[in-house]
């Protein structure tokens, strides 16, 4: 029997968000779980962003710089060959500031027309399980709803989308056999953002301090379409209903 490895479809999403005022009091913080991007008003100055799963768009120098900074405090910078291996062995989303809303300026192919301002990657078999890590938005682009939006793109990548989803690649089947996506959030506000945007729930505390019930980082689970616990509960519920 012949075997082969198929390449997953490359997905992309676009959004335009208001440019924050000079005084820094911009749209609602993404960590609140609210959709600050929904406040865009016609005629108001906006910036345009592309989120893409295309690994060829990832700017390795920008990723290396972020990993070497305090922004990704859990990381250490990698040699370029190791960085390439990490990206190639993961499913990554890059977030880019682009010149136009529709990309007609060639921003998808012209690296000089893009600035990579965010990133997220899944360590995954691309079928049943995924672990989300290395999520960041550059400080200059935080508090604008972009982190929550990137996570909604991630959820759509995993769960699929309808053919008429505005601002995204027309259709995606997702990963129908995904059981769970897991991540560890370092703060309550970050965990809340992930739970709202991914449809996840707190599963446990990671490395809690003994005797302190609310300590430790927060382990969040996004149940997938093939989540065994939910499917088992559904089957039992259906069986009980038929028995009645």
XYZ file of C-alpha atoms in Angstrom:
244
model
C 0.000 0.000 0.000
C 1.420 3.358 -0.992
C 1.702 6.004 1.701
C 2.135 9.728 1.448
C 2.033 12.884 3.527
C -0.365 15.539 2.282
C 0.190 19.221 2.906
C -2.587 20.965 4.852
C -4.364 23.832 3.057
C -2.945 27.282 3.728
C -5.469 29.568 5.392
C -5.579 33.337 5.741
C -7.731 35.941 7.442
C -7.840 39.745 7.235
C -9.016 42.466 9.560
C -8.784 46.241 9.882
C -8.648 47.896 13.307
C -8.570 51.518 14.493
C -5.228 53.185 15.066
C -5.071 53.985 18.807
C -5.029 57.655 19.876
C -1.704 59.252 20.710
C -2.552 59.281 24.418
C -2.611 55.492 24.353
C -6.240 55.092 25.384
C -7.137 52.777 22.550
C -9.758 50.054 22.128
C -10.658 47.570 24.832
C -7.924 45.229 26.019
C -7.984 41.903 24.166
C -7.480 40.087 27.459
C -10.958 41.137 28.559
C -12.393 38.778 25.974
C -14.309 41.566 24.197
C -14.071 42.164 20.477
C -12.437 45.580 20.317
C -12.122 45.289 16.526
C -15.896 45.536 16.165
C -15.738 49.266 16.972
C -14.148 50.221 13.636
C -15.976 53.229 12.182
C -16.102 54.241 8.509
C -13.628 57.010 7.776
C -11.648 56.438 10.961
C -7.945 55.818 10.459
C -7.275 52.087 10.490
C -4.448 49.627 10.110
C -4.786 46.390 8.197
C -3.644 42.965 9.328
C -3.199 39.561 7.762
C -3.180 36.314 9.740
C -1.853 33.349 7.777
C -0.854 29.729 8.262
C 1.587 29.970 5.343
C 5.031 29.132 6.801
C 6.784 30.802 3.864
C 5.571 34.203 5.122
C 7.107 33.847 8.585
C 9.919 36.336 9.110
C 12.529 34.323 10.951
C 14.569 37.354 12.001
C 11.499 38.875 13.672
C 10.679 35.571 15.380
C 14.261 35.199 16.590
C 14.224 38.734 17.986
C 10.982 38.076 19.864
C 12.297 34.813 21.312
C 15.423 36.607 22.493
C 13.388 39.283 24.311
C 11.495 39.400 27.604
C 8.263 39.241 25.613
C 8.712 35.474 25.318
C 10.202 34.985 28.771
C 9.863 31.188 28.553
C 11.999 30.984 25.387
C 15.620 31.231 24.487
C 16.895 32.299 21.064
C 17.596 29.454 18.651
C 20.161 29.021 15.919
C 18.602 29.651 12.522
C 18.684 25.979 11.517
C 16.877 25.046 14.740
C 14.375 27.847 14.253
C 13.602 26.594 10.749
C 13.173 23.054 12.075
C 10.818 24.289 14.813
C 8.641 26.162 12.312
C 8.600 23.319 9.792
C 7.583 20.787 12.455
C 4.710 22.932 13.772
C 1.515 24.517 12.502
C 2.153 28.244 12.814
C 0.100 31.383 12.462
C 1.867 34.609 11.620
C 0.213 37.984 12.192
C 1.309 40.744 9.811
C 0.604 44.441 9.458
C -0.032 45.045 5.750
C -0.552 48.156 3.647
C -4.076 47.513 2.361
C -7.189 45.658 3.474
C -7.338 43.394 0.408
C -3.652 42.798 -0.241
C -3.743 44.172 -3.778
C -0.454 45.950 -3.078
C 1.282 42.564 -3.200
C 1.694 42.373 0.558
C 1.221 38.613 0.566
C 4.312 38.035 -1.554
C 6.422 41.132 -0.913
C 8.102 40.819 2.482
C 8.954 44.526 2.523
C 5.222 45.295 2.488
C 4.616 43.191 5.619
C 5.652 43.536 9.236
C 5.315 40.445 11.421
C 3.765 41.666 14.674
C 2.476 38.431 16.183
C 2.888 34.683 16.151
C 1.454 31.454 17.527
C 2.270 27.815 16.920
C 0.750 24.415 17.497
C 2.844 21.393 18.384
C 0.589 18.783 16.827
C 0.089 15.593 14.849
C -2.366 17.642 12.714
C -5.088 15.091 13.443
C -5.958 14.343 17.086
C -4.051 16.625 19.472
C -2.434 20.066 19.611
C -0.494 22.085 22.170
C -0.510 25.863 21.727
C 2.631 27.791 22.620
C 4.864 30.758 21.742
C 1.930 33.160 21.376
C 2.823 36.838 21.267
C 1.786 40.237 19.970
C 4.440 42.966 19.839
C 3.869 45.595 22.577
C 3.128 48.361 20.045
C 0.145 46.337 18.768
C -1.272 45.063 22.036
C -4.585 46.181 23.580
C -6.262 46.301 20.169
C -8.050 42.941 20.103
C -5.455 41.357 17.814
C -4.495 38.582 20.233
C -8.112 37.480 20.630
C -8.630 37.706 16.874
C -5.558 35.565 16.163
C -6.926 32.956 18.586
C -10.274 32.978 16.792
C -8.352 32.335 13.571
C -6.612 29.459 15.336
C -9.954 28.043 16.434
C -11.269 28.277 12.880
C -8.162 26.524 11.600
C -8.901 23.605 13.969
C -12.702 23.502 13.815
C -13.287 24.613 10.230
C -15.378 27.429 8.761
C -18.331 27.944 6.508
C -18.019 28.944 2.838
C -19.161 32.524 3.393
C -17.045 33.508 6.409
C -16.194 37.191 5.894
C -12.503 38.085 6.081
C -11.215 34.511 5.891
C -10.264 31.908 3.331
C -13.640 30.830 1.834
C -13.889 27.356 3.388
C -11.957 25.074 5.710
C -12.866 21.580 6.890
C -10.710 21.904 9.992
C -9.516 18.866 11.927
C -12.640 16.718 12.491
C -10.675 14.150 14.524
C -9.163 16.696 16.917
C -9.691 15.552 20.502
C -8.229 18.508 22.383
C -6.076 21.597 22.115
C -4.159 22.405 25.301
C -2.265 25.474 26.480
C -0.845 26.944 29.676
C -1.724 30.554 30.555
C 0.450 32.433 33.031
C -2.237 34.880 34.217
C -5.990 34.900 34.821
C -6.535 37.613 32.226
C -4.649 35.640 29.567
C -6.565 32.476 30.470
C -9.849 34.370 30.159
C -8.910 35.626 26.702
C -8.013 32.103 25.557
C -11.181 30.582 27.006
C -13.417 33.184 25.358
C -11.748 33.222 21.931
C -11.037 29.477 21.711
C -14.173 28.280 23.462
C -11.952 26.606 26.051
C -12.257 25.870 29.742
C -9.936 25.670 32.732
C -8.799 22.083 33.165
C -6.258 22.272 35.978
C -3.597 24.359 37.707
C -0.029 23.885 36.508
C 2.642 23.840 39.212
C 0.464 25.274 42.000
C 1.955 26.274 45.344
C 1.018 23.630 47.945
C -1.754 24.897 50.196
C -2.726 27.781 47.887
C -5.826 26.775 45.932
C -5.711 29.614 43.406
C -1.985 29.490 42.674
C -0.068 28.255 39.671
C -0.487 28.792 35.970
C -3.745 27.763 34.316
C -4.076 24.731 32.054
C -6.761 25.468 29.445
C -8.407 22.900 27.171
C -10.247 23.605 23.946
C -12.265 20.436 23.309
C -12.145 19.402 19.665
C -14.899 17.868 17.522
C -13.725 14.366 18.496
C -13.287 15.080 22.208
C -13.688 11.692 23.899
C -15.162 12.961 27.183
C -17.840 15.056 25.490
C -18.650 12.346 22.952
C -18.887 9.738 25.711
C -21.243 11.971 27.685
C -23.367 12.557 24.584
C -23.609 8.822 23.880
C -24.590 8.086 27.469
C -27.184 10.856 27.401
C -28.669 9.558 24.159
C -28.787 6.010 25.516
C -30.491 7.177 28.705
C -33.088 9.113 26.697
C -33.887 6.070 24.556
C -34.171 3.909 27.663
C -36.748 6.293 29.129
